[in-house]
Amino acid sequence: MDIRQELGKFLTKCDLDFAFSYSRSTKSAPNPALQLAGLGTVGLPLGERDAEAIKSKANVVVSGRRRRTASPKAASSTWEMDAKSIAFKDPKWDSFMLGISMRVSQGLGMSKQDSFRTLYKLEKLIMCGVGSRVSPCADAEKANGAFATIVVTLPSEFTGGATRLSHSGLPVVYDCSQTSLNHTTVIAWYAGVSHEVEPVASGYRLVLVYSLYCAIPGLKPVMKSSEAVVAQLRQILTAWKASLTGTTAAAAQKFVCLLKNRYDYDDIKHGASSLEGRDANVAAILGFLAKDVGLQVGLASASFEITGSVDEDRGWDDWNYGERKPEGMEFDEVESKSLDVGTVVDLDGNKVCEDLKVDLYNEVVPVDFVERVQEGEPEDQDAMDCGGGCGPWRLERWYNVSVLILWSSLDGSGNIMV
């Protein structure tokens, strides 16, 4: 089996639009100007004083049931308030949630056109304190036809509280605690998906819970099974692992896979929680299977550079009187290509290594990695006159991309084996 070729086919051609969950974290979300009945405006990020005030007015959740209390010292670590007690004074919040509902819908498999017909409804606010958790459960489809749940974590400093989801044997974990102080994080999943929330270790997690449903019932998406896809990828990864441990191992020690979307390093350094759509699905499957097979998965930002010459016969008129106009130029001959991979983090955002060396002929996925990168717009480019205005000309282009790295083991210095 040609592992590189098969892995490339899987990542580019396989139907990966089976997502059962969605996650996005952003620093640019508007402050909703949250107002709660009996309390007034609640400041964000959530502070200790406002957290104590919420306790005095909210319903205490005890063993899955709610009871009204006026005591902030009640023996519970979870508090709720119904939608009727919640208001948002910043109109930008509704626009933000409209955009989120469309992103979630598309992330869960709806077309862009159909996502315009989705509606969202606020259900409640939940504040989770130390020890608060949600045991494994699966929400049934609601009477109003809601097909998914959206949980928006508002800026509030806490640790723990990771959300664990599972469907068709495929688990995924979303942990937003590292960026919780200044980010708003959206996590969504289909009705019927098993979910649990790990205990909060410190601080308070403040979330808004929404239901997502279709204005036209016939457009409601159906959650797909991932079993066949998982089985196919498991076969590829198992064959690769076997080739690495065999006596005649000839396969690459690592593969650098091109992601569909480009992410800023400030986002991707937090791990898989920064990925969207197909990229998030790929990371979830690979993260799950790699652990079983004995492989490891990471993410990184990378810069692809290509340098070469341009047709030497062009004169001043063709080059706009000698000005450097690299847009639209085509390489006459490529002299060099390189991929500079920056800091690699695992799917949880933990640093693995820096400055990874990559073999563009044997280690990049898919096989047409270089061609796919050049389909996008370059981040920067420059044409240099090497012959007094009449050529030859030297053209350089740089492309920023995001990659997923698969590897088997680290060397003695803690770096990915090359």
CSV table of C-alpha atoms in Angstrom, one decimal:
chain,number,residue,atom,x,y,z
A,1,MET,CA,0.0,0.0,0.0
A,2,ASP,CA,1.3,3.5,-0.9
A,3,ILE,CA,0.5,5.1,2.5
A,4,ARG,CA,1.1,8.7,1.4
A,5,GLN,CA,-1.2,8.3,-1.7
A,6,GLU,CA,-3.9,6.5,0.2
A,7,LEU,CA,-3.9,9.0,3.0
A,8,GLY,CA,-4.1,11.8,0.5
A,9,LYS,CA,-7.1,10.2,-1.2
A,10,PHE,CA,-8.8,9.8,2.1
A,11,LEU,CA,-8.3,13.4,3.2
A,12,THR,CA,-9.3,15.0,-0.1
A,13,LYS,CA,-11.9,12.7,-1.5
A,14,CYS,CA,-13.6,10.8,1.3
A,15,ASP,CA,-17.0,12.1,2.6
A,16,LEU,CA,-16.1,13.8,5.8
A,17,ASP,CA,-19.3,15.8,6.1
A,18,PHE,CA,-20.6,13.7,8.9
A,19,ALA,CA,-19.8,16.1,11.7
A,20,PHE,CA,-21.8,15.6,14.9
A,21,SER,CA,-20.3,18.6,16.7
A,22,TYR,CA,-18.9,22.1,16.1
A,23,SER,CA,-16.6,24.3,18.0
A,24,ARG,CA,-15.3,27.9,17.5
A,25,SER,CA,-13.4,30.2,19.9
A,26,THR,CA,-13.1,33.9,19.2
A,27,LYS,CA,-11.7,37.0,20.9
A,28,SER,CA,-13.8,39.3,18.7
A,29,ALA,CA,-17.3,38.4,20.0
A,30,PRO,CA,-19.2,41.4,21.3
A,31,ASN,CA,-19.9,41.9,25.0
A,32,PRO,CA,-23.6,41.0,25.2
A,33,ALA,CA,-24.2,43.6,28.0
A,34,LEU,CA,-25.8,40.7,29.9
A,35,GLN,CA,-28.7,41.6,32.2
A,36,LEU,CA,-30.2,39.2,34.7
A,37,ALA,CA,-33.5,39.7,36.5
A,38,GLY,CA,-33.0,41.2,40.0
A,39,LEU,CA,-29.3,41.8,39.4
A,40,GLY,CA,-28.9,44.2,36.5
A,41,THR,CA,-25.9,44.2,34.3
A,42,VAL,CA,-23.3,41.5,34.8
A,43,GLY,CA,-19.7,42.4,34.0
A,44,LEU,CA,-17.6,40.2,31.7
A,45,PRO,CA,-15.2,38.6,32.2
A,46,LEU,CA,-17.2,37.2,35.1
A,47,GLY,CA,-15.7,38.2,38.5
A,48,GLU,CA,-16.2,36.8,42.0
A,49,ARG,CA,-18.6,39.6,43.0
A,50,ASP,CA,-21.0,39.0,40.1
A,51,ALA,CA,-20.7,35.2,40.5
A,52,GLU,CA,-21.8,35.5,44.2
A,53,ALA,CA,-24.7,37.8,43.1
A,54,ILE,CA,-25.8,35.2,40.5
A,55,LYS,CA,-25.9,32.5,43.2
A,56,SER,CA,-28.3,34.6,45.2
A,57,LYS,CA,-30.9,34.9,42.4
A,58,ALA,CA,-30.5,31.7,40.4
A,59,ASN,CA,-32.0,28.3,40.8
A,60,VAL,CA,-29.7,25.8,42.4
A,61,VAL,CA,-29.3,22.5,40.4
A,62,VAL,CA,-29.1,19.5,42.7
A,63,SER,CA,-28.7,16.0,41.2
A,64,GLY,CA,-30.3,17.1,37.9
A,65,ARG,CA,-33.2,18.9,39.6
A,66,ARG,CA,-33.7,22.6,40.3
A,67,ARG,CA,-34.8,24.3,43.4
A,68,ARG,CA,-35.2,27.9,44.3
A,69,THR,CA,-32.8,29.3,47.0
A,70,ALA,CA,-31.9,32.6,48.4
A,71,SER,CA,-28.8,31.3,50.0
A,72,PRO,CA,-25.6,31.7,48.1
A,73,LYS,CA,-24.0,29.1,50.3
A,74,ALA,CA,-26.3,26.3,49.3
A,75,ALA,CA,-24.7,22.9,48.9
A,76,SER,CA,-24.4,23.0,45.1
A,77,SER,CA,-21.9,24.0,42.4
A,78,THR,CA,-24.4,24.6,39.5
A,79,TRP,CA,-26.8,27.5,39.1
A,80,GLU,CA,-29.4,28.2,36.4
A,81,MET,CA,-31.6,31.0,35.2
A,82,ASP,CA,-34.4,30.7,32.7
A,83,ALA,CA,-34.5,32.6,29.4
A,84,LYS,CA,-37.2,34.9,30.7
A,85,SER,CA,-34.8,36.2,33.3
A,86,ILE,CA,-32.1,37.0,30.7
A,87,ALA,CA,-31.7,40.1,28.5
A,88,PHE,CA,-29.0,41.4,26.2
A,89,LYS,CA,-28.6,45.2,25.9
A,90,ASP,CA,-26.1,45.2,23.1
A,91,PRO,CA,-27.9,44.6,19.7
A,92,LYS,CA,-24.7,43.3,18.3
A,93,TRP,CA,-25.2,40.1,20.3
A,94,ASP,CA,-28.2,39.1,18.2
A,95,SER,CA,-26.2,39.6,15.0
A,96,PHE,CA,-23.3,37.6,16.5
A,97,MET,CA,-25.7,34.7,17.4
A,98,LEU,CA,-27.3,34.8,13.9
A,99,GLY,CA,-23.9,34.3,12.4
A,100,ILE,CA,-23.1,31.6,14.9
A,101,SER,CA,-26.3,29.7,14.1
A,102,MET,CA,-25.4,29.7,10.4
A,103,ARG,CA,-21.8,28.6,11.1
A,104,VAL,CA,-23.0,25.8,13.3
A,105,SER,CA,-25.6,24.7,10.8
A,106,GLN,CA,-23.0,24.5,8.0
A,107,GLY,CA,-20.6,22.8,10.3
A,108,LEU,CA,-23.2,20.1,11.0
A,109,GLY,CA,-23.7,19.4,7.4
A,110,MET,CA,-26.3,21.9,6.1
A,111,SER,CA,-25.7,23.8,2.8
A,112,LYS,CA,-25.0,27.5,3.1
A,113,GLN,CA,-28.4,28.3,1.5
A,114,ASP,CA,-30.3,26.1,4.0
A,115,SER,CA,-28.4,27.5,6.9
A,116,PHE,CA,-30.2,30.9,6.3
A,117,ARG,CA,-33.4,29.1,7.3
A,118,THR,CA,-32.2,28.0,10.8
A,119,LEU,CA,-33.5,29.7,14.0
A,120,TYR,CA,-32.0,29.8,17.4
A,121,LYS,CA,-33.7,30.1,20.8
A,122,LEU,CA,-32.2,30.9,24.2
A,123,GLU,CA,-33.1,28.3,26.7
A,124,LYS,CA,-31.1,29.2,29.9
A,125,LEU,CA,-28.0,30.5,31.6
A,126,ILE,CA,-25.8,28.1,33.6
A,127,MET,CA,-23.0,29.0,36.0
A,128,CYS,CA,-20.8,26.1,36.9
A,129,GLY,CA,-18.6,26.4,40.0
A,130,VAL,CA,-15.9,24.1,41.4
A,131,GLY,CA,-16.9,20.5,41.2
A,132,SER,CA,-19.8,21.2,38.8
A,133,ARG,CA,-20.1,18.5,36.1
A,134,VAL,CA,-22.6,16.9,33.7
A,135,SER,CA,-22.7,13.1,33.7
A,136,PRO,CA,-22.8,11.3,30.4
A,137,CYS,CA,-26.2,11.7,28.7
A,138,ALA,CA,-27.8,12.2,25.3
A,139,ASP,CA,-30.5,14.8,24.7
A,140,ALA,CA,-33.6,13.6,22.8
A,141,GLU,CA,-34.9,15.7,20.0
A,142,LYS,CA,-37.1,18.5,21.5
A,143,ALA,CA,-40.8,19.0,20.8
A,144,ASN,CA,-40.2,22.2,18.8
A,145,GLY,CA,-38.0,20.3,16.3
A,146,ALA,CA,-34.7,21.5,17.6
A,147,PHE,CA,-32.0,19.3,16.1
A,148,ALA,CA,-28.9,20.7,18.0
A,149,THR,CA,-27.8,22.4,21.1
A,150,ILE,CA,-25.5,25.4,21.1
A,151,VAL,CA,-23.5,26.2,24.3
A,152,VAL,CA,-21.8,29.6,24.4
A,153,THR,CA,-19.2,30.0,27.1
A,154,LEU,CA,-18.8,33.7,28.0
A,155,PRO,CA,-15.5,35.2,29.2
A,156,SER,CA,-14.8,33.9,32.7
A,157,GLU,CA,-11.6,32.5,34.1
A,158,PHE,CA,-11.8,28.8,35.0
A,159,THR,CA,-9.9,25.5,34.7
A,160,GLY,CA,-11.4,22.1,34.0
A,161,GLY,CA,-14.9,21.9,32.6
A,162,ALA,CA,-13.9,20.2,29.3
A,163,THR,CA,-16.8,19.0,27.1
A,164,ARG,CA,-16.7,15.3,26.0
A,165,LEU,CA,-18.9,14.2,23.1
A,166,SER,CA,-19.2,10.8,21.4
A,167,HIS,CA,-21.1,9.4,18.4
A,168,SER,CA,-20.7,6.1,16.5
A,169,GLY,CA,-17.7,5.2,18.6
A,170,LEU,CA,-15.9,8.5,17.7
A,171,PRO,CA,-15.1,10.7,20.7
A,172,VAL,CA,-14.1,14.4,20.7
A,173,VAL,CA,-13.1,16.7,23.5
A,174,TYR,CA,-13.4,20.5,23.6
A,175,ASP,CA,-11.5,22.3,26.3
A,176,CYS,CA,-11.7,26.1,26.2
A,177,SER,CA,-10.3,26.7,29.7
A,178,GLN,CA,-6.9,27.9,28.4
A,179,THR,CA,-8.5,30.9,26.7
A,180,SER,CA,-11.6,31.3,28.8
A,181,LEU,CA,-10.7,34.7,30.3
A,182,ASN,CA,-10.8,36.7,27.1
A,183,HIS,CA,-12.5,34.4,24.5
A,184,THR,CA,-16.1,33.5,23.8
A,185,THR,CA,-16.3,29.8,22.8
A,186,VAL,CA,-19.1,28.1,21.0
A,187,ILE,CA,-19.7,24.3,21.2
A,188,ALA,CA,-22.6,22.7,19.4
A,189,TRP,CA,-23.8,19.1,18.9
A,190,TYR,CA,-26.7,17.2,17.4
A,191,ALA,CA,-29.5,15.9,19.5
A,192,GLY,CA,-28.7,12.2,20.3
A,193,VAL,CA,-25.0,12.8,20.7
A,194,SER,CA,-23.7,11.5,24.0
A,195,HIS,CA,-22.1,14.3,26.0
A,196,GLU,CA,-20.6,15.0,29.4
A,197,VAL,CA,-18.9,17.9,31.1
A,198,GLU,CA,-15.9,17.3,33.3
A,199,PRO,CA,-15.8,19.0,36.7
A,200,VAL,CA,-14.7,22.6,37.0
A,201,ALA,CA,-11.4,22.7,38.9
A,202,SER,CA,-11.3,26.4,39.7
A,203,GLY,CA,-13.2,29.6,39.0
A,204,TYR,CA,-16.7,29.8,37.3
A,205,ARG,CA,-17.8,28.8,33.9
A,206,LEU,CA,-20.7,30.9,32.6
A,207,VAL,CA,-22.6,29.6,29.6
A,208,LEU,CA,-25.7,30.4,27.6
A,209,VAL,CA,-27.6,27.4,26.2
A,210,TYR,CA,-29.5,27.7,22.9
A,211,SER,CA,-31.6,25.3,20.8
A,212,LEU,CA,-31.1,25.3,17.1
A,213,TYR,CA,-34.0,24.3,14.8
A,214,CYS,CA,-35.2,24.8,11.2
A,215,ALA,CA,-37.9,27.2,10.2
A,216,ILE,CA,-38.9,24.7,7.5
A,217,PRO,CA,-39.1,21.2,9.1
A,218,GLY,CA,-38.3,19.4,5.9
A,219,LEU,CA,-34.8,21.0,5.8
A,220,LYS,CA,-33.7,19.6,9.1
A,221,PRO,CA,-30.3,17.8,8.7
A,222,VAL,CA,-29.8,14.2,9.5
A,223,MET,CA,-26.7,13.2,11.5
A,224,LYS,CA,-24.6,10.7,9.5
A,225,SER,CA,-22.7,7.8,10.8
A,226,SER,CA,-18.9,7.9,10.8
A,227,GLU,CA,-18.3,4.1,11.2
A,228,ALA,CA,-17.3,3.4,7.6
A,229,VAL,CA,-14.9,6.4,7.4
A,230,VAL,CA,-13.3,5.4,10.7
A,231,ALA,CA,-12.7,1.8,9.5
A,232,GLN,CA,-11.1,3.0,6.3
A,233,LEU,CA,-8.7,5.4,8.0
A,234,ARG,CA,-7.9,2.8,10.6
A,235,GLN,CA,-6.7,0.4,7.9
A,236,ILE,CA,-4.4,3.1,6.4
A,237,LEU,CA,-2.9,4.1,9.7
A,238,THR,CA,-2.4,0.5,10.9
A,239,ALA,CA,-0.6,-0.3,7.6
A,240,TRP,CA,1.7,2.7,8.1
A,241,LYS,CA,2.5,1.8,11.7
A,242,ALA,CA,3.3,-1.8,10.6
A,243,SER,CA,5.7,-0.5,7.9
A,244,LEU,CA,7.5,1.6,10.4
A,245,THR,CA,8.1,-1.2,12.9
A,246,GLY,CA,8.9,-3.9,10.2
A,247,THR,CA,12.4,-5.0,9.3
A,248,THR,CA,12.1,-3.5,5.8
A,249,ALA,CA,10.5,-0.2,6.8
A,250,ALA,CA,10.6,2.3,3.9
A,251,ALA,CA,7.7,4.6,4.7
A,252,ALA,CA,8.1,8.2,5.7
A,253,GLN,CA,8.6,8.8,9.5
A,254,LYS,CA,6.0,11.5,9.4
A,255,PHE,CA,3.3,13.1,7.2
A,256,VAL,CA,2.5,16.8,6.9
A,257,CYS,CA,-1.1,17.1,5.8
A,258,LEU,CA,-2.6,20.3,4.3
A,259,LEU,CA,-5.7,21.6,6.0
A,260,LYS,CA,-8.6,23.0,4.1
A,261,ASN,CA,-8.6,26.4,5.9
A,262,ARG,CA,-5.9,28.7,7.0
A,263,TYR,CA,-5.7,29.6,10.7
A,264,ASP,CA,-3.6,32.3,12.5
A,265,TYR,CA,-0.9,30.9,14.7
A,266,ASP,CA,-2.6,32.7,17.7
A,267,ASP,CA,-5.6,30.4,17.1
A,268,ILE,CA,-3.9,27.1,16.0
A,269,LYS,CA,-1.6,27.2,19.0
A,270,HIS,CA,-4.6,26.3,21.1
A,271,GLY,CA,-5.0,23.0,19.4
A,272,ALA,CA,-8.0,21.3,17.7
A,273,SER,CA,-10.5,23.7,19.3
A,274,SER,CA,-9.4,26.3,16.7
A,275,LEU,CA,-10.4,24.1,13.7
A,276,GLU,CA,-13.7,24.3,11.8
A,277,GLY,CA,-15.8,22.2,9.5
A,278,ARG,CA,-13.9,19.5,7.6
A,279,ASP,CA,-10.6,20.3,9.4
A,280,ALA,CA,-12.2,19.7,12.7
A,281,ASN,CA,-13.6,16.3,11.5
A,282,VAL,CA,-10.2,15.2,10.2
A,283,ALA,CA,-8.5,16.1,13.5
A,284,ALA,CA,-11.2,14.4,15.5
A,285,ILE,CA,-10.9,11.1,13.6
A,286,LEU,CA,-7.1,11.1,13.4
A,287,GLY,CA,-6.8,12.0,17.1
A,288,PHE,CA,-9.0,9.1,18.1
A,289,LEU,CA,-7.4,6.5,15.8
A,290,ALA,CA,-3.8,7.6,16.3
A,291,LYS,CA,-4.0,6.9,20.0
A,292,ASP,CA,-5.3,3.4,19.3
A,293,VAL,CA,-2.7,2.7,16.6
A,294,GLY,CA,0.3,4.2,18.4
A,295,LEU,CA,0.7,7.4,16.4
A,296,GLN,CA,0.6,11.0,17.4
A,297,VAL,CA,-1.1,14.1,15.9
A,298,GLY,CA,-0.2,17.8,15.9
A,299,LEU,CA,-1.0,21.1,14.3
A,300,ALA,CA,1.1,23.9,13.0
A,301,SER,CA,1.3,27.0,10.9
A,302,ALA,CA,3.7,26.8,7.9
A,303,SER,CA,5.2,29.0,5.2
A,304,PHE,CA,5.7,27.6,1.7
A,305,GLU,CA,8.2,29.4,-0.4
A,306,ILE,CA,8.8,28.9,-4.2
A,307,THR,CA,11.5,30.6,-6.2
A,308,GLY,CA,12.3,30.6,-9.9
A,309,SER,CA,12.8,32.5,-13.1
A,310,VAL,CA,10.3,34.1,-15.4
A,311,ASP,CA,10.5,34.3,-19.2
A,312,GLU,CA,13.8,36.1,-20.0
A,313,ASP,CA,12.6,37.4,-23.4
A,314,ARG,CA,10.2,40.0,-22.1
A,315,GLY,CA,11.2,43.6,-22.4
A,316,TRP,CA,10.4,46.8,-20.6
A,317,ASP,CA,7.0,47.2,-22.1
A,318,ASP,CA,6.0,43.7,-20.9
A,319,TRP,CA,7.1,44.5,-17.4
A,320,ASN,CA,5.5,48.0,-17.2
A,321,TYR,CA,8.8,49.8,-17.7
A,322,GLY,CA,10.8,47.8,-15.3
A,323,GLU,CA,8.4,48.0,-12.3
A,324,ARG,CA,8.1,44.9,-10.1
A,325,LYS,CA,4.6,43.6,-10.9
A,326,PRO,CA,4.7,40.0,-9.8
A,327,GLU,CA,0.9,39.5,-9.9
A,328,GLY,CA,-0.1,37.2,-12.8
A,329,MET,CA,3.4,36.1,-13.5
A,330,GLU,CA,4.1,32.4,-14.2
A,331,PHE,CA,7.3,30.6,-13.4
A,332,ASP,CA,9.3,29.7,-16.5
A,333,GLU,CA,11.5,27.5,-14.4
A,334,VAL,CA,11.2,26.6,-10.6
A,335,GLU,CA,14.6,26.7,-8.9
A,336,SER,CA,13.6,25.8,-5.3
A,337,LYS,CA,10.6,24.9,-3.1
A,338,SER,CA,10.6,24.7,0.7
A,339,LEU,CA,8.1,24.3,3.5
A,340,ASP,CA,9.0,26.0,6.8
A,341,VAL,CA,6.9,24.5,9.6
A,342,GLY,CA,6.8,26.5,12.8
A,343,THR,CA,5.9,25.5,16.3
A,344,VAL,CA,4.0,22.2,16.5
A,345,VAL,CA,1.4,21.7,19.2
A,346,ASP,CA,-0.6,18.6,19.9
A,347,LEU,CA,-4.4,18.6,19.6
A,348,ASP,CA,-4.7,19.9,23.2
A,349,GLY,CA,-2.4,22.9,22.4
A,350,ASN,CA,0.7,21.5,24.2
A,351,LYS,CA,4.0,22.4,22.5
A,352,VAL,CA,5.7,19.5,20.9
A,353,CYS,CA,8.6,21.0,18.9
A,354,GLU,CA,9.8,23.9,16.7
A,355,ASP,CA,11.1,24.3,13.2
A,356,LEU,CA,10.2,20.9,11.7
A,357,LYS,CA,12.1,19.8,8.6
A,358,VAL,CA,9.9,18.5,5.8
A,359,ASP,CA,10.7,16.5,2.7
A,360,LEU,CA,8.4,18.0,0.0
A,361,TYR,CA,8.8,14.9,-2.2
A,362,ASN,CA,7.9,12.2,0.3
A,363,GLU,CA,6.3,13.6,3.4
A,364,VAL,CA,3.6,16.0,2.3
A,365,VAL,CA,-0.1,15.0,1.9
A,366,PRO,CA,-1.8,15.0,-0.5
A,367,VAL,CA,0.6,14.1,-3.3
A,368,ASP,CA,-0.3,17.4,-5.1
A,369,PHE,CA,0.3,19.4,-1.9
A,370,VAL,CA,2.5,22.0,-3.8
A,371,GLU,CA,-0.1,22.5,-6.5
A,372,ARG,CA,-2.9,22.9,-4.0
A,373,VAL,CA,-1.1,25.5,-2.0
A,374,GLN,CA,-0.5,27.6,-5.1
A,375,GLU,CA,-4.2,27.6,-5.9
A,376,GLY,CA,-4.6,30.2,-3.2
A,377,GLU,CA,-3.4,33.8,-3.1
A,378,PRO,CA,0.3,34.2,-2.0
A,379,GLU,CA,0.8,36.1,1.3
A,380,ASP,CA,3.7,38.0,-0.4
A,381,GLN,CA,5.6,37.9,-3.7
A,382,ASP,CA,8.4,39.8,-5.3
A,383,ALA,CA,9.9,40.0,-8.8
A,384,MET,CA,13.6,41.0,-9.0
A,385,ASP,CA,15.2,42.3,-12.2
A,386,CYS,CA,18.5,40.5,-12.6
A,387,GLY,CA,19.4,42.0,-16.1
A,388,GLY,CA,19.1,45.7,-16.3
A,389,GLY,CA,15.3,45.8,-17.0
A,390,CYS,CA,15.3,43.3,-19.9
A,391,GLY,CA,15.6,40.1,-17.8
A,392,PRO,CA,16.2,37.6,-16.6
A,393,TRP,CA,13.7,38.0,-13.8
A,394,ARG,CA,13.6,36.2,-10.5
A,395,LEU,CA,10.2,35.5,-8.9
A,396,GLU,CA,9.6,34.6,-5.3
A,397,ARG,CA,6.3,33.8,-3.7
A,398,TRP,CA,5.3,32.9,-0.1
A,399,TYR,CA,2.1,31.2,1.0
A,400,ASN,CA,0.9,30.8,4.6
A,401,VAL,CA,-0.9,27.5,5.2
A,402,SER,CA,-2.0,25.4,8.2
A,403,VAL,CA,-1.0,21.8,8.5
A,404,LEU,CA,-1.8,18.7,10.5
A,405,ILE,CA,1.3,16.5,11.3
A,406,LEU,CA,1.2,12.7,11.9
A,407,TRP,CA,4.2,11.0,13.4
A,408,SER,CA,5.2,7.8,15.1
A,409,SER,CA,7.8,8.8,17.7
A,410,LEU,CA,10.1,11.5,19.0
A,411,ASP,CA,13.9,11.4,19.1
A,412,GLY,CA,16.1,11.7,22.1
A,413,SER,CA,15.8,15.5,22.1
A,414,GLY,CA,12.0,15.4,22.1
A,415,ASN,CA,11.7,16.3,18.4
A,416,ILE,CA,9.6,14.6,15.8
A,417,MET,CA,11.7,11.9,14.0
A,418,VAL,CA,12.8,13.0,10.6
